[in-house]
Short mmCIF file of C-alpha atoms in Angstrom, two decimals:
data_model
loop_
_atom_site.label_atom_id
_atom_site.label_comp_id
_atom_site.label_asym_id
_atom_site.label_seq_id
_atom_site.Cartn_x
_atom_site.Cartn_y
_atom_site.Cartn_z
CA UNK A 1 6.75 13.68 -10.86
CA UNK A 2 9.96 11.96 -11.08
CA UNK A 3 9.65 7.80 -11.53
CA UNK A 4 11.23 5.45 -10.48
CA UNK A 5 12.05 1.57 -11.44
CA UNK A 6 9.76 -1.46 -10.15
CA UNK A 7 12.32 -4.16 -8.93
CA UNK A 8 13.88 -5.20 -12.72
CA UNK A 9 11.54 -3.96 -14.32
CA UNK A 10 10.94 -1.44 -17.15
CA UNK A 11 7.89 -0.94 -15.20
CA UNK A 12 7.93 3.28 -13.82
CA UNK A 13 6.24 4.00 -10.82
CA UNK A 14 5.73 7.19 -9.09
CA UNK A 15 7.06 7.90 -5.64
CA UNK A 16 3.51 8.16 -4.60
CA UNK A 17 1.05 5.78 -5.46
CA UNK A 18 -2.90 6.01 -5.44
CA UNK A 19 -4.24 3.83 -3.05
CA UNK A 20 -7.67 2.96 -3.56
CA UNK A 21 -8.56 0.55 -0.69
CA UNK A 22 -11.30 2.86 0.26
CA UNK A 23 -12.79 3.02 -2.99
CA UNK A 24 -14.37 -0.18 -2.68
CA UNK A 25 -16.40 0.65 0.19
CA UNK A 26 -16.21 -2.10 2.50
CA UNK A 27 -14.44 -1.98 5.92
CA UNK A 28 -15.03 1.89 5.23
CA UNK A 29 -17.60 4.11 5.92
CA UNK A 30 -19.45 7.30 3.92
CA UNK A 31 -17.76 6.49 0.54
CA UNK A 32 -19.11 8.12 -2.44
CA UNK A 33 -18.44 6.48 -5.84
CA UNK A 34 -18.62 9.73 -7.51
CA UNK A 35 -16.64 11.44 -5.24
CA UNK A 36 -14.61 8.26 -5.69
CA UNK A 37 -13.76 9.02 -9.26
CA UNK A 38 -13.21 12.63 -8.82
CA UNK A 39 -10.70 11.47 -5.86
CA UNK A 40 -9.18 9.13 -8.61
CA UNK A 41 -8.84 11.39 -11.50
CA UNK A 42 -7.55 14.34 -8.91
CA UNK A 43 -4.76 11.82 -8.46
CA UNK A 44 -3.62 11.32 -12.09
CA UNK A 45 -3.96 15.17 -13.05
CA UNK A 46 -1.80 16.24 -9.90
CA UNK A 47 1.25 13.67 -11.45
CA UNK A 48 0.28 10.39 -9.71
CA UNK A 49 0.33 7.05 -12.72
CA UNK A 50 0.17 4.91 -10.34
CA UNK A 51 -2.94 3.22 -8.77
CA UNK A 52 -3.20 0.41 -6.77
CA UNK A 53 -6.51 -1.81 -5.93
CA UNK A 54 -7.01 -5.48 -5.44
CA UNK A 55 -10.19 -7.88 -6.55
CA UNK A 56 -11.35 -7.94 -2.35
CA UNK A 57 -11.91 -3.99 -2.23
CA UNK A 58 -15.77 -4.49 -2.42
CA UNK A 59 -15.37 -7.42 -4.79
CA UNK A 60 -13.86 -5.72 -7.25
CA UNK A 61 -15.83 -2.08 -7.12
CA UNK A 62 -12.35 -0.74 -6.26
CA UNK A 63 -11.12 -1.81 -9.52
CA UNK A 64 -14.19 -0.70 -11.47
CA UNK A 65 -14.12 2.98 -10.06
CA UNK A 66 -10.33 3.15 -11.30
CA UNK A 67 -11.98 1.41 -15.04
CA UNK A 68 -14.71 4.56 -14.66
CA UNK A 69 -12.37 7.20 -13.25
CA UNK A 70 -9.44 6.84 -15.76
CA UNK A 71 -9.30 4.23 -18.73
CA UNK A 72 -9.19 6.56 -21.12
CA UNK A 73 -5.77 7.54 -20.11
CA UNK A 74 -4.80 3.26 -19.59
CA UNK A 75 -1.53 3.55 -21.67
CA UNK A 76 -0.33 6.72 -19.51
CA UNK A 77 -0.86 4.46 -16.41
CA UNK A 78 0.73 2.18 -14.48
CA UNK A 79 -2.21 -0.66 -12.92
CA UNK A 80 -1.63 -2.47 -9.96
CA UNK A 81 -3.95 -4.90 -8.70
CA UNK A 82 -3.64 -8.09 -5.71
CA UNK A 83 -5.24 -11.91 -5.72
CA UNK A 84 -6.82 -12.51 -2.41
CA UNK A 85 -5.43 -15.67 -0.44
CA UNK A 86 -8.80 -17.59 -1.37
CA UNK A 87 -7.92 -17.96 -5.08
CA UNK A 88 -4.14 -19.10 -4.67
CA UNK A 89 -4.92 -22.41 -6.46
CA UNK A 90 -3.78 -22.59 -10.08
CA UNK A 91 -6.91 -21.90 -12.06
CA UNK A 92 -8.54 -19.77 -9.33
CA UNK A 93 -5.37 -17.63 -9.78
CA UNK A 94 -6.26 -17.68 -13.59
CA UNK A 95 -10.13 -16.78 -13.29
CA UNK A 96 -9.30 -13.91 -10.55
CA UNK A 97 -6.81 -12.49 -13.00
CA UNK A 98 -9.17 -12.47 -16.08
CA UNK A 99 -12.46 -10.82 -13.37
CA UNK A 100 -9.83 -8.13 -12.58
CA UNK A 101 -8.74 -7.08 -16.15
CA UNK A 102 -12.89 -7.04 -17.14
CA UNK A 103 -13.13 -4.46 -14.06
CA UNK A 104 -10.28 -2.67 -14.78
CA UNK A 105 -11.68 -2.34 -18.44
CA UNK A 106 -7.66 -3.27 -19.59
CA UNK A 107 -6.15 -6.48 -21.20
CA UNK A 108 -2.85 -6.46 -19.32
CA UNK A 109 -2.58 -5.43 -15.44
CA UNK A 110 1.09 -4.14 -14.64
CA UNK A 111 1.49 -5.52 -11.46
CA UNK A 112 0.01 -8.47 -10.07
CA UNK A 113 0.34 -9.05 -6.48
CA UNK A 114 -0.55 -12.36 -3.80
CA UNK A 115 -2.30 -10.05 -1.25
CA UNK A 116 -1.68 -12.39 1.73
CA UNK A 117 0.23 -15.55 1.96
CA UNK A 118 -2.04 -18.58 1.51
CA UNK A 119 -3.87 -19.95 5.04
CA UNK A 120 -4.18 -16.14 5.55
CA UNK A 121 -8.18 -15.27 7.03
CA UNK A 122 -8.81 -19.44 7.57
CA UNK A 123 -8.08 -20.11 3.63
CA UNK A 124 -6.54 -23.45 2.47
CA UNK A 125 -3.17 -23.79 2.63
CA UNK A 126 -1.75 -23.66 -1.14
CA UNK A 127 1.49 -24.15 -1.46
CA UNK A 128 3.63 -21.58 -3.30
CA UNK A 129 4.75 -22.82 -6.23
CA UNK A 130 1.34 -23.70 -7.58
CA UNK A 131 0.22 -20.28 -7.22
CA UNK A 132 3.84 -18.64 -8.98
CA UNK A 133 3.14 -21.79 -11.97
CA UNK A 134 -0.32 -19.57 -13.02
CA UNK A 135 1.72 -16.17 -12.16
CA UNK A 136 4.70 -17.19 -14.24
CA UNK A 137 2.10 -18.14 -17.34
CA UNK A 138 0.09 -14.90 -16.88
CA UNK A 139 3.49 -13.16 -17.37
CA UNK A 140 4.34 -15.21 -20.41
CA UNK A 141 1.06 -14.59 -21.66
CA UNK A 142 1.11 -11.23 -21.33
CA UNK A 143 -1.95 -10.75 -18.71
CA UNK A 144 0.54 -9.21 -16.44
CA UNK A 145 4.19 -7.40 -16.74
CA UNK A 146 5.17 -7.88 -13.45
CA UNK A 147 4.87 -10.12 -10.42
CA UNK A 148 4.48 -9.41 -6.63
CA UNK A 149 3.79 -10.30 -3.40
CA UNK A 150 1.68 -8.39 -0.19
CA UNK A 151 1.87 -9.08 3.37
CA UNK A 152 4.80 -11.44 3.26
CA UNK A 153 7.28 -11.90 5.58
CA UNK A 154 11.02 -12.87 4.49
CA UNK A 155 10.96 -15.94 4.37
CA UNK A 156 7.52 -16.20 2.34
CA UNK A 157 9.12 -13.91 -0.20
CA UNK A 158 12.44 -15.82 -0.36
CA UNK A 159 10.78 -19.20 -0.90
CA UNK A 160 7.57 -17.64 -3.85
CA UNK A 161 11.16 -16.32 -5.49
CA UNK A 162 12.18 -19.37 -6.08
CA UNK A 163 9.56 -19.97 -8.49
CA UNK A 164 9.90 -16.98 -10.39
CA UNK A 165 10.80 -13.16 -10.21
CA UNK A 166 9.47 -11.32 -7.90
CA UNK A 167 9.39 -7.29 -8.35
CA UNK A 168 7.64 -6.00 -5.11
CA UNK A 169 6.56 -6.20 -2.30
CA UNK A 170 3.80 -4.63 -0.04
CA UNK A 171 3.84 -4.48 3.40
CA UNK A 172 2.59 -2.06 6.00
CA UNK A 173 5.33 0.49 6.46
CA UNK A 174 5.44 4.33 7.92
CA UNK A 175 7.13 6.13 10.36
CA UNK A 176 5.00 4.56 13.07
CA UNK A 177 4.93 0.86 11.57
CA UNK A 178 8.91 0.25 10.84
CA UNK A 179 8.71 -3.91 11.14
CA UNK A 180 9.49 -3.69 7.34
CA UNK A 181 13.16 -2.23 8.04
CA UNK A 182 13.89 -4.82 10.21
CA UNK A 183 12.28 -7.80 8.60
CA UNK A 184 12.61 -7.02 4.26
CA UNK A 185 14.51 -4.02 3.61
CA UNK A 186 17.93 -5.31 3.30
CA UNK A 187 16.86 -8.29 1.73
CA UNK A 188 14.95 -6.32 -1.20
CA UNK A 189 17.80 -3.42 -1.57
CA UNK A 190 20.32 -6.64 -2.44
CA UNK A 191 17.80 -8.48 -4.62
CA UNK A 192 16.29 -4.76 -6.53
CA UNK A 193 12.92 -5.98 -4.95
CA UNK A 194 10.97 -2.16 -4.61
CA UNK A 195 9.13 -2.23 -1.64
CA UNK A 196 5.42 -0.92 -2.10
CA UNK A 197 4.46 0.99 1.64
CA UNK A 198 0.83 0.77 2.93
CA UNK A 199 -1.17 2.40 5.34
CA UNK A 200 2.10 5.14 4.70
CA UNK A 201 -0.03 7.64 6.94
CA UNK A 202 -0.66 4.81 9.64
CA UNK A 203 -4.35 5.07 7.91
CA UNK A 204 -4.04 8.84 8.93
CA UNK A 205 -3.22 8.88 12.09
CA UNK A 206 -0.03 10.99 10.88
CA UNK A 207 -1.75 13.59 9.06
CA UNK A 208 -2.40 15.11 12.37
CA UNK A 209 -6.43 15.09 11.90
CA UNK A 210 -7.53 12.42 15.08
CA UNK A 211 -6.90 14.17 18.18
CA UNK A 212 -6.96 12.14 21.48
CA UNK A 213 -9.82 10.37 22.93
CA UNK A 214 -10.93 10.12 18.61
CA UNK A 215 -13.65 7.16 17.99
CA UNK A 216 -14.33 5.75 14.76
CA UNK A 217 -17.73 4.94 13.64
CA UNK A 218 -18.97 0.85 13.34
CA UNK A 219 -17.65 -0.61 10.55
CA UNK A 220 -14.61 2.29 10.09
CA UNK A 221 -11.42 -1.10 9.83
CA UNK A 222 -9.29 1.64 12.02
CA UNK A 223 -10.79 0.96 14.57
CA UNK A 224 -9.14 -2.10 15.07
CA UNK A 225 -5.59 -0.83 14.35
CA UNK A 226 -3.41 -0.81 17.23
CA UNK A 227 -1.43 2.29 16.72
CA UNK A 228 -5.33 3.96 17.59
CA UNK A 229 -5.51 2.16 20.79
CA UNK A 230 -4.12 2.49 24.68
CA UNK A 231 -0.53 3.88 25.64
CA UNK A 232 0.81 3.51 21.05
CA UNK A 233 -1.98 6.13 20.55
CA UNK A 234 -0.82 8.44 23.30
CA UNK A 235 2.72 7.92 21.84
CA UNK A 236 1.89 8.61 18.95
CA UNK A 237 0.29 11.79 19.57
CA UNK A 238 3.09 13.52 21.73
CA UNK A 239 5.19 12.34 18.22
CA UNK A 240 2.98 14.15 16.18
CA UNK A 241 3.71 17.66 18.44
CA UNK A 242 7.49 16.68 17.71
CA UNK A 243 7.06 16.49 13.74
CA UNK A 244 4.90 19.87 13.78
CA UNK A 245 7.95 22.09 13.93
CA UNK A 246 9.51 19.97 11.21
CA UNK A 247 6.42 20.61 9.22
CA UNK A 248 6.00 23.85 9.76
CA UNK A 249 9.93 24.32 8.58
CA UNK A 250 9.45 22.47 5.55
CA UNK A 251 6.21 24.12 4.20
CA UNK A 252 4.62 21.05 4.67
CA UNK A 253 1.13 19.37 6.22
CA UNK A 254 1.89 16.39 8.35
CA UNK A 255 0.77 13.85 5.51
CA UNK A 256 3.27 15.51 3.04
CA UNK A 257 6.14 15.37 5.91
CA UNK A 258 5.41 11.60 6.43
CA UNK A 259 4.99 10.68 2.95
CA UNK A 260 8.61 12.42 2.13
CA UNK A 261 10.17 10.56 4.78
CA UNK A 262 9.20 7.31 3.54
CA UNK A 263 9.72 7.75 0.07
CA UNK A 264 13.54 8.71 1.40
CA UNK A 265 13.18 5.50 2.59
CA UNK A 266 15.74 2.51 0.33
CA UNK A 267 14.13 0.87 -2.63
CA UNK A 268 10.54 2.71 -1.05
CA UNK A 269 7.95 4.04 -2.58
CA UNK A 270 4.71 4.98 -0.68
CA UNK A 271 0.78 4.41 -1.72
CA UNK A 272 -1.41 6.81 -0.22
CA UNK A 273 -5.30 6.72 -0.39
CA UNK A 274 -7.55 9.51 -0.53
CA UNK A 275 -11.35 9.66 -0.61
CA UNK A 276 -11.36 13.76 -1.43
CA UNK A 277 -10.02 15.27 -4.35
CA UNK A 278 -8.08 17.73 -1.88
CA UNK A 279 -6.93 14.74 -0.08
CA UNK A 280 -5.44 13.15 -3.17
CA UNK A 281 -3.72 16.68 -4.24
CA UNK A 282 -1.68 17.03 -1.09
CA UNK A 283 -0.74 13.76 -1.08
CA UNK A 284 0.49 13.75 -4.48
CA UNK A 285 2.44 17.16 -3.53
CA UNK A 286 4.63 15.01 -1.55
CA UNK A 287 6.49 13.46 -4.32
CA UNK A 288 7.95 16.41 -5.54
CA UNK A 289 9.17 17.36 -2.05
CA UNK A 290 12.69 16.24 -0.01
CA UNK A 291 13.90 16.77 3.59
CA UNK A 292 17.07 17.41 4.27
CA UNK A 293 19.72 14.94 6.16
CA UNK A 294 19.29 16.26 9.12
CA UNK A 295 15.08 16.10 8.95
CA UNK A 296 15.10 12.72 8.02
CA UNK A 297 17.30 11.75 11.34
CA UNK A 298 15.35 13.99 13.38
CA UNK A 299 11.96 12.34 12.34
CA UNK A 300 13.59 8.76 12.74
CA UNK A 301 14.45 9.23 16.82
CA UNK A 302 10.92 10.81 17.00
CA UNK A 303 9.18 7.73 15.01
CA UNK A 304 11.12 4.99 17.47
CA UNK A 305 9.51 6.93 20.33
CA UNK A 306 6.27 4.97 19.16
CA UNK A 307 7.47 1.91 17.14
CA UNK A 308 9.94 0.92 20.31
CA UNK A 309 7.07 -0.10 22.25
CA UNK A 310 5.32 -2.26 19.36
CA UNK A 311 5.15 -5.93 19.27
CA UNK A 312 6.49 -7.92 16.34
CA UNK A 313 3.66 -8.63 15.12
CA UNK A 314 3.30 -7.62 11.21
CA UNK A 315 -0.71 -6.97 11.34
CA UNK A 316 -1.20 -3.35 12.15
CA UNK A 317 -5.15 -4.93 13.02
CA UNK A 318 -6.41 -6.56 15.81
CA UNK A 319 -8.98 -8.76 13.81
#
């Protein structure tokens, strides 16, 4: 699979990246670690170096599935992992860092992100350039190659780069979430900032597998995502009979067609998770796979049809 730079970087990352939210269990429901690490190693073997994870996924299990799943292969890999906005002081930054490299079985992480900007989920309100000072000396150190940020808005990534570089950034972002075009994308195509998509599937919902009327179980976190919900979910599904044909055309499922379109997407790579081993094979199918000009316009008119009638809110979640 063809790389591609992180921001300044030397740092390659693949078009598609392993998402392993899931893999920690919580927020989720019917994990299996085992099928976990089969999930995980499916990934790597089908052209995927990239993983990302972050110390909240079940307090760290994410991170220690990836440790059991793959570090024998560490130096073919590319490690990204996230601070949660409860450890944004100096030396909590410090101590989160070192309980993520013991999980991850590794003494350097690649990419180290700020998963939400502090005061994020009721947290104290640390200011920026406290939490950039431990970044910046984890870099110099060598703890971590690269530094990024998750869940910021424009503004939150202009002022944290004014402490030091910043290489990403990860924000939700698919063909039914778009507020990243309008809010970051400009900005990080000027300043080489690559911009790390989540929930790239709109947490599946453009795979084509939830017909209408679905319900997740208690405890499933789609349940509260608003693209699932009302009049975006009906949108959304007379979308999905548009992209079909487009599929279909493209010897494609409707993962692979939405994961293509992103990664077409300026300075945008895309991380997909997977809790199958099938799941993680077609996703990883999609790097190797472009649409044509015309596709790519197509698809854009059909995504508006949903993301015209969305707020401006960032949070895909109702929580």
């Amino acid at each position: 699979m063809e790389t591609r730079w992180l921001g300044s970087t030397t740092i390659q990352v693949t078009p598609i990246i392993m998402g392993t939210w899931q893999a920690g269990k919580r927020w989720w429901v019917d994990i299996d670690d085992a099928e976990t690490i089969r999930t995980i190693q499916t990934a790597v073997d089908a052209g995927i170096t990239t993983l990302d994870t972050a110390e909240i996924y079940g307090d760290g299990h994410s991170e220690k599935m990836i440790a059991k799943a793959v570090s024998g292969q560490r130096s073919q890999l590319v490690y990204a992992s996230k601070v949660f906005a409860n450890h944004l002081k100096y030396e909590q930054v410090i101590e989160a860092c070192d309980r993520s490299l013991q999980n991850l079985q590794t003494d350097y992480i690649d990419l180290y992100q700020i998963h939400w900007p502090a005061g994020s989920f009721d947290t104290e309100v640390v200011p920026i350039f406290d939490t950039m000072a431990a970044l910046n000396h984890l870099q110099e150190v060598g703890k971590i190659r690269a530094i990024g940020v998750s869940n910021f808005s424009k503004a939150q990534l202009m002022e944290a780069a004014q402490y030091g570089r910043i290489d990403s950034i990860q924000p939700p972002y698919s063909l039914f979430w778009r507020w990243a075009e309008a809010e970051l994308q400009a900005y990080c195509v000027e300043h080489k900032i690559s911009i790390l998509a989540y929930s790239s599937m709109a947490q599946g919902l453009l795979t084509g597998r939830f017909g209408p009327g679905h319900q997740f179980p208690e405890g499933d976190n789609r349940g509260a995502n608003k693209l699932f919900h009302g009049e975006h979910y009906d949108r959304a599904q007379q979308a999905l009979d548009q992209l079909r044909p487009i599929a279909v055309r493209n010897q494609m499922t409707l993962g692979q067609l939405a994961l293509a379109w992103l990664i077409a997407q300026p300075q945008t790579v895309a991380i997909a998770g997977a809790r199958h081993p099938e799941q993680a094979q077609e996703n990883a199918q999609a790097g190797y796979q472009t649409l044509s000009a015309e596709d790519l316009t197509a698809m854009d008119q059909i995504g508006r049809t949903v993301t015209d009638h969305l707020d401006n809110n960032p949070v895909m979640w109702t929580w």
